CSV table of C-alpha atoms (C1' of nucleotides) in Angstrom, one decimal:
chain,number,residue,atom,x,y,z
A,21,UNK,CA,0.0,0.0,0.0
A,22,UNK,CA,1.2,3.5,-0.9
A,23,UNK,CA,1.1,6.8,1.0
A,24,UNK,CA,1.2,5.9,4.6
A,25,UNK,CA,-0.8,8.8,5.8
A,26,UNK,CA,-2.7,8.7,9.1
A,27,UNK,CA,-6.4,8.4,8.1
A,28,UNK,CA,-7.7,9.3,11.5
A,29,UNK,CA,-5.7,12.5,11.5
A,30,UNK,CA,-6.9,13.4,8.1
A,31,UNK,CA,-10.5,12.8,9.1
A,32,UNK,CA,-10.0,15.0,12.1
A,33,UNK,CA,-8.4,17.7,10.0
A,34,UNK,CA,-11.5,17.8,7.8
A,35,UNK,CA,-14.0,17.4,10.6
A,36,UNK,CA,-12.5,20.3,12.5
A,37,UNK,CA,-12.5,22.4,9.5
A,38,UNK,CA,-16.3,21.9,9.3
A,39,UNK,CA,-16.6,22.8,13.0
A,40,UNK,CA,-14.5,26.0,12.4
A,41,UNK,CA,-16.9,27.0,9.6
A,42,UNK,CA,-20.0,26.1,11.7
A,43,UNK,CA,-18.8,28.3,14.6
A,44,UNK,CA,-18.0,31.3,12.4
A,45,UNK,CA,-20.2,31.4,9.3
A,46,UNK,CA,-22.7,28.9,10.5
A,47,UNK,CA,-23.3,25.2,9.7
A,48,UNK,CA,-25.5,26.0,6.7
A,49,UNK,CA,-22.6,27.5,4.9
A,50,UNK,CA,-20.4,24.5,5.7
A,51,UNK,CA,-20.7,23.1,2.2
A,52,UNK,CA,-18.4,20.3,0.9
A,53,UNK,CA,-16.4,22.8,-1.1
A,54,UNK,CA,-16.1,25.3,1.8
A,55,UNK,CA,-14.9,22.5,4.2
A,56,UNK,CA,-12.3,21.4,1.7
A,57,UNK,CA,-11.0,25.0,1.3
A,58,UNK,CA,-11.0,25.5,5.1
A,59,UNK,CA,-9.1,22.3,5.6
A,60,UNK,CA,-6.7,23.1,2.8
A,61,UNK,CA,-7.5,20.0,0.8
A,62,UNK,CA,-9.3,19.3,-2.4
A,63,UNK,CA,-13.0,18.6,-2.7
A,64,UNK,CA,-12.2,15.1,-3.8
A,65,UNK,CA,-10.3,14.4,-0.6
A,66,UNK,CA,-13.3,15.3,1.5
A,67,UNK,CA,-15.4,12.9,-0.6
A,68,UNK,CA,-12.7,10.3,-0.3
A,69,UNK,CA,-12.8,10.3,3.5
A,70,UNK,CA,-16.5,10.9,3.8
A,71,UNK,CA,-18.5,9.3,1.1
A,72,UNK,CA,-21.5,11.5,1.8
A,73,UNK,CA,-22.0,14.8,3.6
A,74,UNK,CA,-24.1,13.1,6.3
A,75,UNK,CA,-21.1,11.0,7.3
A,76,UNK,CA,-19.0,14.2,7.6
A,77,UNK,CA,-21.6,15.8,9.8
A,78,UNK,CA,-21.8,12.9,12.0
A,79,UNK,CA,-18.1,12.6,12.4
A,80,UNK,CA,-17.8,16.4,13.1
A,81,UNK,CA,-20.5,16.1,15.7
A,82,UNK,CA,-18.6,13.4,17.4
A,83,UNK,CA,-15.5,15.6,17.5
A,84,UNK,CA,-17.6,18.4,18.9
A,85,UNK,CA,-19.0,16.3,21.6
A,86,UNK,CA,-15.5,15.2,22.5
A,87,UNK,CA,-14.4,18.8,22.9
A,88,UNK,CA,-17.5,19.7,24.9
A,89,UNK,CA,-17.1,16.9,27.4
A,90,UNK,CA,-13.4,17.8,27.8
A,91,UNK,CA,-14.3,21.4,28.4
A,92,UNK,CA,-16.9,20.5,31.0
A,93,UNK,CA,-14.6,18.3,33.0
A,94,UNK,CA,-11.9,20.9,32.8
A,95,UNK,CA,-14.3,23.5,34.1
A,96,UNK,CA,-15.2,21.2,37.0
A,97,UNK,CA,-11.6,20.5,37.8
A,98,UNK,CA,-10.8,24.2,37.8
A,99,UNK,CA,-13.4,24.8,40.6
A,100,UNK,CA,-11.3,22.9,43.1
A,101,UNK,CA,-12.2,19.7,44.9
A,102,UNK,CA,-15.0,17.8,43.2
A,103,UNK,CA,-18.2,18.2,45.1
A,104,UNK,CA,-21.8,18.0,43.9
A,105,UNK,CA,-21.8,21.8,44.0
A,106,UNK,CA,-18.8,22.2,41.8
A,107,UNK,CA,-20.1,19.6,39.3
A,108,UNK,CA,-23.3,21.5,38.9
A,109,UNK,CA,-21.7,24.9,38.7
A,110,UNK,CA,-18.8,23.7,36.5
A,111,UNK,CA,-21.1,21.8,34.1
A,112,UNK,CA,-23.5,24.6,33.5
A,113,UNK,CA,-21.0,27.5,33.4
A,114,UNK,CA,-18.8,25.5,31.0
A,115,UNK,CA,-21.7,25.2,28.5
A,116,UNK,CA,-22.6,28.8,28.7
A,117,UNK,CA,-21.0,30.9,26.0
A,118,UNK,CA,-18.8,33.2,28.1
A,119,UNK,CA,-15.4,33.1,26.5
A,120,UNK,CA,-14.2,32.6,23.0
A,121,UNK,CA,-13.9,28.9,23.2
A,122,UNK,CA,-17.4,28.4,24.6
A,123,UNK,CA,-18.8,30.7,22.0
A,124,UNK,CA,-17.2,28.6,19.3
A,125,UNK,CA,-18.5,25.4,20.8
A,126,UNK,CA,-22.0,26.7,21.5
A,127,UNK,CA,-22.3,28.1,18.0
A,128,UNK,CA,-21.3,24.9,16.4
A,129,UNK,CA,-23.5,22.9,18.8
A,130,UNK,CA,-26.5,25.2,18.0
A,131,UNK,CA,-25.9,24.6,14.3
A,132,UNK,CA,-26.3,20.8,14.8
A,133,UNK,CA,-29.2,21.3,17.1
A,134,UNK,CA,-31.1,23.3,14.6
A,135,UNK,CA,-30.2,20.8,11.9
A,136,UNK,CA,-32.2,18.3,13.9
A,137,UNK,CA,-35.3,20.5,13.4
A,138,UNK,CA,-34.9,20.6,9.7
A,139,UNK,CA,-33.8,17.0,9.2
A,140,UNK,CA,-35.4,14.9,11.8
A,141,UNK,CA,-34.8,11.6,9.9
A,142,UNK,CA,-31.0,12.2,10.1
A,143,UNK,CA,-31.2,12.5,13.9
A,144,UNK,CA,-33.1,9.2,14.0
A,145,UNK,CA,-30.5,7.4,11.9
A,146,UNK,CA,-27.9,8.1,14.5
A,147,UNK,CA,-28.7,8.0,18.2
A,148,UNK,CA,-26.7,10.7,20.0
A,149,UNK,CA,-29.0,12.4,22.5
A,150,UNK,CA,-26.2,14.1,24.4
A,151,UNK,CA,-28.2,16.3,26.8
A,152,UNK,CA,-30.1,13.5,28.4
A,153,UNK,CA,-27.0,12.1,30.0
A,154,UNK,CA,-26.1,15.6,31.3
A,155,UNK,CA,-29.6,15.9,32.8
A,156,UNK,CA,-29.4,12.7,34.8
A,157,UNK,CA,-25.9,13.6,36.0
A,158,UNK,CA,-27.1,16.9,37.2
A,159,UNK,CA,-30.1,15.4,38.9
A,160,UNK,CA,-27.9,12.9,40.7
A,161,UNK,CA,-25.6,15.7,42.0
A,162,UNK,CA,-28.6,17.8,43.0
A,163,UNK,CA,-30.0,15.0,45.1
A,164,UNK,CA,-26.6,14.5,46.7
A,165,UNK,CA,-26.3,18.1,47.6
A,166,UNK,CA,-29.8,17.8,49.0
A,167,UNK,CA,-28.7,15.0,51.3
A,168,UNK,CA,-25.7,17.1,52.4
A,169,UNK,CA,-28.1,19.9,53.4
A,170,UNK,CA,-26.9,22.3,50.7
A,171,UNK,CA,-30.2,22.4,48.9
A,172,UNK,CA,-33.7,22.6,50.4
A,173,UNK,CA,-35.6,19.4,50.8
A,174,UNK,CA,-38.6,20.4,48.8
A,175,UNK,CA,-36.6,20.7,45.6
A,176,UNK,CA,-37.3,18.0,43.1
A,177,UNK,CA,-33.9,17.0,41.7
A,178,UNK,CA,-35.2,15.7,38.3
A,179,UNK,CA,-37.4,18.8,37.7
A,180,UNK,CA,-34.6,21.2,38.8
A,181,UNK,CA,-31.9,19.5,36.7
A,182,UNK,CA,-34.1,19.8,33.7
A,183,UNK,CA,-34.9,23.4,34.5
A,184,UNK,CA,-31.2,24.4,35.0
A,185,UNK,CA,-30.2,22.8,31.7
A,186,UNK,CA,-33.1,24.4,29.8
A,187,UNK,CA,-32.2,27.7,31.5
A,188,UNK,CA,-28.6,27.4,30.4
A,189,UNK,CA,-29.6,26.5,26.8
A,190,UNK,CA,-32.0,29.4,26.7
A,191,UNK,CA,-29.3,31.8,28.0
A,192,UNK,CA,-26.9,30.5,25.5
A,193,UNK,CA,-29.3,31.1,22.7
A,194,UNK,CA,-29.9,34.7,23.9
A,195,UNK,CA,-26.2,35.3,23.9
A,196,UNK,CA,-25.7,33.9,20.4
A,197,UNK,CA,-28.7,35.9,19.3
A,198,UNK,CA,-27.0,39.1,20.6
A,199,UNK,CA,-29.7,39.8,23.1
A,200,UNK,CA,-27.1,40.0,25.9
A,201,UNK,CA,-23.4,39.2,26.4
A,202,UNK,CA,-21.9,36.2,28.1
A,203,UNK,CA,-21.2,38.0,31.4
A,204,UNK,CA,-24.9,39.0,31.7
A,205,UNK,CA,-25.9,35.4,31.0
A,206,UNK,CA,-23.5,34.2,33.6
A,207,UNK,CA,-24.9,36.6,36.2
A,208,UNK,CA,-28.4,35.3,35.6
A,209,UNK,CA,-27.3,31.7,35.9
A,210,UNK,CA,-25.3,32.3,39.0
A,211,UNK,CA,-28.2,34.1,40.6
A,212,UNK,CA,-30.4,31.0,40.1
A,213,UNK,CA,-27.7,28.6,41.3
A,214,UNK,CA,-27.0,30.8,44.3
A,215,UNK,CA,-30.7,30.7,45.1
A,216,UNK,CA,-30.8,26.9,44.7
A,217,UNK,CA,-27.8,26.1,46.8
A,218,UNK,CA,-27.9,27.2,50.5
A,219,UNK,CA,-31.6,27.8,50.0
A,220,UNK,CA,-32.2,27.2,53.7
A,221,UNK,CA,-29.6,29.7,54.8
A,222,UNK,CA,-30.2,32.6,52.4
A,223,UNK,CA,-34.0,32.4,52.7
A,224,UNK,CA,-35.0,33.6,56.2
A,225,UNK,CA,-38.5,32.9,57.3
A,226,UNK,CA,-39.2,36.7,57.5
B,9,UNK,CA,-57.9,49.9,-12.2
B,10,UNK,CA,-59.0,46.3,-12.8
B,11,UNK,CA,-59.5,43.3,-10.6
B,12,UNK,CA,-60.6,44.8,-7.3
B,13,UNK,CA,-58.9,42.2,-5.1
B,14,UNK,CA,-57.9,43.0,-1.5
B,15,UNK,CA,-54.2,43.3,-1.6
B,16,UNK,CA,-53.7,43.0,2.1
B,17,UNK,CA,-55.8,39.8,2.2
B,18,UNK,CA,-53.7,38.3,-0.6
B,19,UNK,CA,-50.5,39.2,1.2
B,20,UNK,CA,-51.8,37.6,4.4
B,21,UNK,CA,-52.8,34.5,2.4
B,22,UNK,CA,-49.3,34.1,1.1
B,23,UNK,CA,-47.6,35.0,4.4
B,24,UNK,CA,-49.6,32.5,6.3
B,25,UNK,CA,-48.8,29.8,3.8
B,26,UNK,CA,-45.2,30.4,4.6
B,27,UNK,CA,-45.9,30.2,8.3
B,28,UNK,CA,-47.8,26.9,7.7
B,29,UNK,CA,-44.7,25.5,5.9
B,30,UNK,CA,-42.4,26.8,8.6
B,31,UNK,CA,-44.3,25.1,11.3
B,32,UNK,CA,-44.5,21.7,9.5
B,33,UNK,CA,-41.6,21.2,7.2
B,34,UNK,CA,-39.4,23.9,8.6
B,35,UNK,CA,-38.6,27.4,7.4
B,36,UNK,CA,-35.6,26.2,5.4
B,37,UNK,CA,-38.0,24.4,3.1
B,38,UNK,CA,-40.2,27.4,2.7
B,39,UNK,CA,-39.0,28.2,-0.8
B,40,UNK,CA,-40.8,30.7,-3.0
B,41,UNK,CA,-42.2,27.8,-5.1
B,42,UNK,CA,-43.3,25.8,-2.0
B,43,UNK,CA,-45.0,28.9,-0.6
B,44,UNK,CA,-46.8,29.5,-3.8
B,45,UNK,CA,-48.0,25.9,-4.0
B,46,UNK,CA,-49.1,26.0,-0.3
B,47,UNK,CA,-51.0,29.3,-0.9
B,48,UNK,CA,-52.6,27.8,-4.0
B,49,UNK,CA,-51.2,30.6,-6.2
B,50,UNK,CA,-48.6,30.8,-8.9
B,51,UNK,CA,-45.0,31.6,-8.2
B,52,UNK,CA,-45.4,34.8,-10.1
B,53,UNK,CA,-48.0,36.0,-7.7
B,54,UNK,CA,-45.8,35.6,-4.8
B,55,UNK,CA,-43.1,37.6,-6.5
B,56,UNK,CA,-45.7,40.2,-7.4
B,57,UNK,CA,-46.7,40.8,-3.8
B,58,UNK,CA,-43.3,40.4,-2.4
B,59,UNK,CA,-40.5,41.6,-4.7
B,60,UNK,CA,-37.9,39.6,-2.8
B,61,UNK,CA,-38.0,36.7,-0.4
B,62,UNK,CA,-36.7,38.8,2.4
B,63,UNK,CA,-39.8,41.0,2.2
B,64,UNK,CA,-41.9,37.8,2.4
B,65,UNK,CA,-40.1,36.6,5.4
B,66,UNK,CA,-40.4,40.0,7.2
B,67,UNK,CA,-44.1,40.1,6.5
B,68,UNK,CA,-44.7,36.6,7.7
B,69,UNK,CA,-42.7,37.3,10.8
B,70,UNK,CA,-45.0,40.2,11.5
B,71,UNK,CA,-48.0,38.0,11.1
B,72,UNK,CA,-46.5,35.5,13.5
B,73,UNK,CA,-45.7,38.1,16.1
B,74,UNK,CA,-49.3,39.2,15.8
B,75,UNK,CA,-50.6,35.7,16.4
B,76,UNK,CA,-48.2,35.2,19.3
B,77,UNK,CA,-49.2,38.4,21.2
B,78,UNK,CA,-52.8,37.5,20.7
B,79,UNK,CA,-52.2,34.0,22.1
B,80,UNK,CA,-50.4,35.5,25.1
B,81,UNK,CA,-53.1,37.9,26.0
B,82,UNK,CA,-55.8,35.2,25.5
B,83,UNK,CA,-53.8,33.0,27.9
B,84,UNK,CA,-53.6,35.7,30.5
B,85,UNK,CA,-57.3,36.5,30.1
B,86,UNK,CA,-58.1,32.8,30.6
B,87,UNK,CA,-56.5,32.8,34.0
B,88,UNK,CA,-59.1,35.1,35.5
B,89,UNK,CA,-58.6,38.5,36.9
B,90,UNK,CA,-55.4,40.2,35.7
B,91,UNK,CA,-52.8,40.2,38.4
B,92,UNK,CA,-49.1,40.2,38.3
B,93,UNK,CA,-49.1,36.5,39.0
B,94,UNK,CA,-51.5,35.6,36.2
B,95,UNK,CA,-49.6,37.8,33.7
B,96,UNK,CA,-46.3,36.0,34.5
B,97,UNK,CA,-48.0,32.5,34.4
B,98,UNK,CA,-50.1,33.3,31.4
B,99,UNK,CA,-47.3,34.7,29.4
B,100,UNK,CA,-44.8,31.9,30.0
B,101,UNK,CA,-47.2,29.1,29.6
B,102,UNK,CA,-48.6,30.6,26.4
B,103,UNK,CA,-45.2,30.5,24.8
B,104,UNK,CA,-44.5,27.0,25.9
B,105,UNK,CA,-45.4,24.4,23.2
B,106,UNK,CA,-48.0,22.5,25.0
B,107,UNK,CA,-50.9,22.2,22.6
B,108,UNK,CA,-51.2,22.1,18.8
B,109,UNK,CA,-51.4,25.8,18.3
B,110,UNK,CA,-48.4,26.7,20.5
B,111,UNK,CA,-46.4,23.9,18.9
B,112,UNK,CA,-47.1,25.5,15.5
B,113,UNK,CA,-46.2,29.0,16.7
B,114,UNK,CA,-43.1,27.9,18.5
B,115,UNK,CA,-41.9,25.9,15.5
B,116,UNK,CA,-42.4,28.8,13.2
B,117,UNK,CA,-40.8,31.2,15.7
B,118,UNK,CA,-37.8,28.9,16.2
B,119,UNK,CA,-37.3,28.9,12.4
B,120,UNK,CA,-37.0,32.6,12.3
B,121,UNK,CA,-34.8,32.7,15.4
B,122,UNK,CA,-32.4,30.3,13.8
B,123,UNK,CA,-32.5,32.3,10.7
B,124,UNK,CA,-31.0,35.2,12.7
B,125,UNK,CA,-28.0,33.0,13.4
B,126,UNK,CA,-27.3,32.3,9.7
B,127,UNK,CA,-28.2,35.7,8.4
B,128,UNK,CA,-27.4,38.3,11.0
B,129,UNK,CA,-27.4,41.1,8.5
B,130,UNK,CA,-31.0,40.6,7.7
B,131,UNK,CA,-31.8,40.8,11.4
B,132,UNK,CA,-30.0,44.1,11.5
B,133,UNK,CA,-31.9,45.5,8.5
B,134,UNK,CA,-35.1,45.2,10.5
B,135,UNK,CA,-35.4,46.0,14.1
B,136,UNK,CA,-37.8,43.5,15.7
B,137,UNK,CA,-36.3,42.3,19.0
B,138,UNK,CA,-39.5,40.8,20.3
B,139,UNK,CA,-38.3,39.1,23.5
B,140,UNK,CA,-36.8,42.2,25.0
B,141,UNK,CA,-40.3,43.8,25.5
B,142,UNK,CA,-41.5,40.6,27.1
B,143,UNK,CA,-38.6,40.6,29.5
B,144,UNK,CA,-39.2,44.0,30.8
B,145,UNK,CA,-42.9,43.3,31.1
B,146,UNK,CA,-42.2,40.3,33.2
B,147,UNK,CA,-39.7,42.1,35.3
B,148,UNK,CA,-42.2,44.8,36.0
B,149,UNK,CA,-44.8,42.3,37.2
B,150,UNK,CA,-42.3,40.4,39.3
B,151,UNK,CA,-41.5,43.6,41.1
B,152,UNK,CA,-45.1,44.3,41.6
B,153,UNK,CA,-45.7,40.8,43.0
B,154,UNK,CA,-42.8,41.4,45.2
B,155,UNK,CA,-44.3,44.5,46.6
B,156,UNK,CA,-47.5,42.6,47.2
B,157,UNK,CA,-45.6,40.1,49.3
B,158,UNK,CA,-46.1,37.2,46.8
B,159,UNK,CA,-42.4,36.9,46.0
B,160,UNK,CA,-39.4,37.0,48.4
B,161,UNK,CA,-37.6,40.3,48.8
B,162,UNK,CA,-34.2,39.1,47.8
B,163,UNK,CA,-35.4,38.2,44.3
B,164,UNK,CA,-33.9,40.4,41.6
B,165,UNK,CA,-36.8,41.1,39.2
B,166,UNK,CA,-34.7,41.8,36.2
B,167,UNK,CA,-32.5,38.7,36.6
B,168,UNK,CA,-35.4,36.5,37.4
B,169,UNK,CA,-37.5,37.7,34.4
B,170,UNK,CA,-34.5,37.0,32.1
B,171,UNK,CA,-34.1,33.6,33.7
B,172,UNK,CA,-37.8,32.6,33.4
B,173,UNK,CA,-37.8,33.7,29.7
B,174,UNK,CA,-34.6,31.8,29.0
B,175,UNK,CA,-36.0,28.8,30.8
B,176,UNK,CA,-39.1,28.8,28.8
B,177,UNK,CA,-37.2,29.1,25.6
B,178,UNK,CA,-34.9,26.3,26.6
B,179,UNK,CA,-37.9,24.1,27.5
B,180,UNK,CA,-39.6,24.9,24.2
B,181,UNK,CA,-36.5,23.9,22.3
B,182,UNK,CA,-36.3,20.6,24.2
B,183,UNK,CA,-40.0,19.9,23.3
B,184,UNK,CA,-39.4,20.7,19.7
B,185,UNK,CA,-36.3,18.6,19.7
B,186,UNK,CA,-38.3,15.6,21.0
B,187,UNK,CA,-36.4,15.4,24.3
B,188,UNK,CA,-39.7,15.6,26.3
B,189,UNK,CA,-43.3,16.4,25.6
B,190,UNK,CA,-45.2,19.6,26.3
B,191,UNK,CA,-46.8,18.3,29.6
B,192,UNK,CA,-43.4,17.5,31.0
B,193,UNK,CA,-42.1,20.9,30.1
B,194,UNK,CA,-45.1,22.6,31.7
B,195,UNK,CA,-44.4,20.6,34.9
B,196,UNK,CA,-40.9,21.9,35.0
B,197,UNK,CA,-41.9,25.5,34.4
B,198,UNK,CA,-44.7,25.4,37.0
B,199,UNK,CA,-42.4,23.9,39.5
B,200,UNK,CA,-40.1,26.9,39.1
B,201,UNK,CA,-43.0,29.4,39.1
B,202,UNK,CA,-44.4,27.8,42.2
B,203,UNK,CA,-41.1,28.1,43.9
B,204,UNK,CA,-40.8,31.7,42.9
B,205,UNK,CA,-44.3,32.8,44.0
B,206,UNK,CA,-45.1,32.4,47.7
B,207,UNK,CA,-41.5,31.8,48.4
B,208,UNK,CA,-41.9,33.0,51.9
B,209,UNK,CA,-44.8,30.6,52.7
B,210,UNK,CA,-43.7,27.4,51.0
B,211,UNK,CA,-40.1,27.7,52.3
B,212,UNK,CA,-40.2,26.9,56.1
B,213,UNK,CA,-37.1,27.8,58.1
B,214,UNK,CA,-36.6,24.1,58.9
C,13,DC,C1',-64.2,52.2,-28.2
C,14,DC,C1',-59.9,51.7,-27.2
C,15,DT,C1',-56.0,52.9,-24.7
C,16,DT,C1',-53.8,52.4,-20.5
C,17,DT,C1',-52.3,49.7,-16.7
C,18,DA,C1',-52.7,46.5,-12.6
C,19,DG,C1',-52.7,41.7,-12.4
C,20,DT,C1',-51.4,37.0,-13.9
C,21,DG,C1',-49.0,33.2,-16.1
C,22,DA,C1',-45.2,30.3,-18.2
C,23,DT,C1',-40.6,30.0,-18.7
C,24,DA,C1',-35.7,31.1,-18.6
C,25,DC,C1',-31.2,32.3,-16.3
C,26,DG,C1',-27.3,32.0,-13.4
C,27,DA,C1',-25.4,30.4,-9.2
C,28,DG,C1',-24.5,27.0,-5.7
C,29,DC,C1',-25.3,22.6,-4.0
C,30,DG,C1',-24.1,17.2,-3.3
C,31,DT,C1',-22.4,13.8,-5.9
C,32,DA,C1',-20.4,11.1,-9.7
C,33,DT,C1',-16.9,10.2,-13.3
C,34,DC,C1',-12.5,9.9,-15.4
C,35,DA,C1',-7.7,10.2,-15.3
C,36,DT,C1',-3.3,10.2,-12.7
C,37,DC,C1',0.1,9.2,-9.3
C,38,DA,C1',2.8,6.8,-5.9
C,39,DA,C1',4.1,2.9,-3.3
C,40,DG,C1',4.6,-1.8,-2.0
C,41,DG,C1',4.2,-7.3,-3.5
C,42,DC,C1',5.3,-10.8,-7.0
D,7,DG,C1',10.4,-4.2,-12.8
D,8,DC,C1',5.9,-4.2,-13.7
D,9,DC,C1',1.4,-4.3,-11.8
D,10,DT,C1',-2.0,-3.9,-8.4
D,11,DT,C1',-4.2,-0.8,-5.4
D,12,DG,C1',-4.8,3.1,-2.3
D,13,DA,C1',-4.7,8.1,-2.7
D,14,DT,C1',-5.4,12.4,-5.3
D,15,DG,C1',-6.8,15.9,-8.7
D,16,DA,C1',-9.9,18.2,-12.3
D,17,DT,C1',-14.2,18.4,-14.1
D,18,DA,C1',-19.0,17.3,-15.2
D,19,DC,C1',-24.0,16.2,-14.0
D,20,DG,C1',-28.4,17.0,-12.3
D,21,DC,C1',-31.0,19.5,-9.2
D,22,DT,C1',-33.0,23.4,-6.7
D,23,DC,C1',-32.9,27.9,-5.5
D,24,DG,C1',-34.1,33.2,-6.0
D,25,DT,C1',-34.8,36.2,-9.4
D,26,DA,C1',-35.8,38.1,-14.1
D,27,DT,C1',-38.1,38.3,-18.6
D,28,DC,C1',-41.8,38.1,-21.8
D,29,DA,C1',-46.4,37.8,-23.1
D,30,DC,C1',-51.2,38.0,-22.1
D,31,DT,C1',-55.6,39.3,-19.7
D,32,DA,C1',-59.2,42.3,-18.1
D,33,DA,C1',-61.2,46.3,-16.3
D,34,DA,C1',-61.6,51.3,-15.7
D,35,DG,C1',-61.2,56.3,-18.0
D,36,DG,C1',-61.3,59.5,-22.1
DNA sequence: CCTTTAGTGATACGAGCGTATCATCAAGGC
DNA sequence: GCCTTGATGATACGCTCGTATCACTAAAGG
């Protein structure tokens, strides 16, 4: 066999070119030709490694999920010792588009998310319901914090986890839509989180 | 002048055909030809009333906003006497995709919202930042409920209004994405609203 | 009556898209 | 040392899109 090039590296190179386009010009302008130009390769090469555009999208989404989970765990680690509280804070703030990297990730992710609306069949062909895992993870840690007395007893962990995730997604959309900046969104999220944690302490019976 | 047809009615007929497509097959498949077919007219007629597609989109968005505000006020009215509490509840639950009509409206609205991501210049050419007005309205009524003792004093009306709106948008997206159904989303929203209102009463100092 | 003009229809154009085709090149196995 | 086969490049095809063009109709005004 000739040309001993690393296939996986090439696929990554192309896949991340698509992500770069998705996070700047939007996923809808990530055409095969644009991706090829962004990756610095020929159109034929993109077709060679990904027989169809759908395959390319799926691979790129996998790379994106990889980057996202890495960012989330890094954000948790940065908050010091791993507690239920740091996991919840770290997870949600990592997803929120506050700095350049998270804006990039959120923009790309939103592109794929909206793609599901327009092409539901494609979403069915591949499993990948990422947020569901996050939600149960959050619910678990909320319940744990509840047992530790950091969260009021009458809080429903499942409902609250879903609410926090939906809140964060909604805030992210508003940031991307230019309605507010990342700092303002973070303030809103932290207000809600602060109200949830230590609810017993900060809420006197006045 | 010949053919005494009502121009505004014709424009509405075409604009609502676009909305119908946007809420079923998605806004991206609302091409000029599809809209013409859906409205039961020729392509030329669509071009006649809307010189460009952008004009058609803008007009359709105006119709959609009209329908949305009407639904919101109807939802508030249905909750009985108009109080700050019913305004907040009515507004948010009206936006949430729980029944067939709200699913239609939310789907169409989401289509336009995602269009802003891909075509930011178009959003700049026309003002129309609908949610900002809603947010200040909610903040006003939260502050009023606070004065009436229905909401805890340490709640920040502006931050909370933004959070509720973002939460509702996020929940709406999750419903449209098939992550949960409208009833589940409503449960999550009502849990949060119930926790906000009567915070003093339902939160014993235990 | 017939001219003007708003309304309507069928069709064409150029661009961009995903995908397919054809030819070429380089490296190992016999 | 050729020949098989994986890797690469240039180009073409068929489709759909928004938009433009050309011709035709019918009703009001002089």
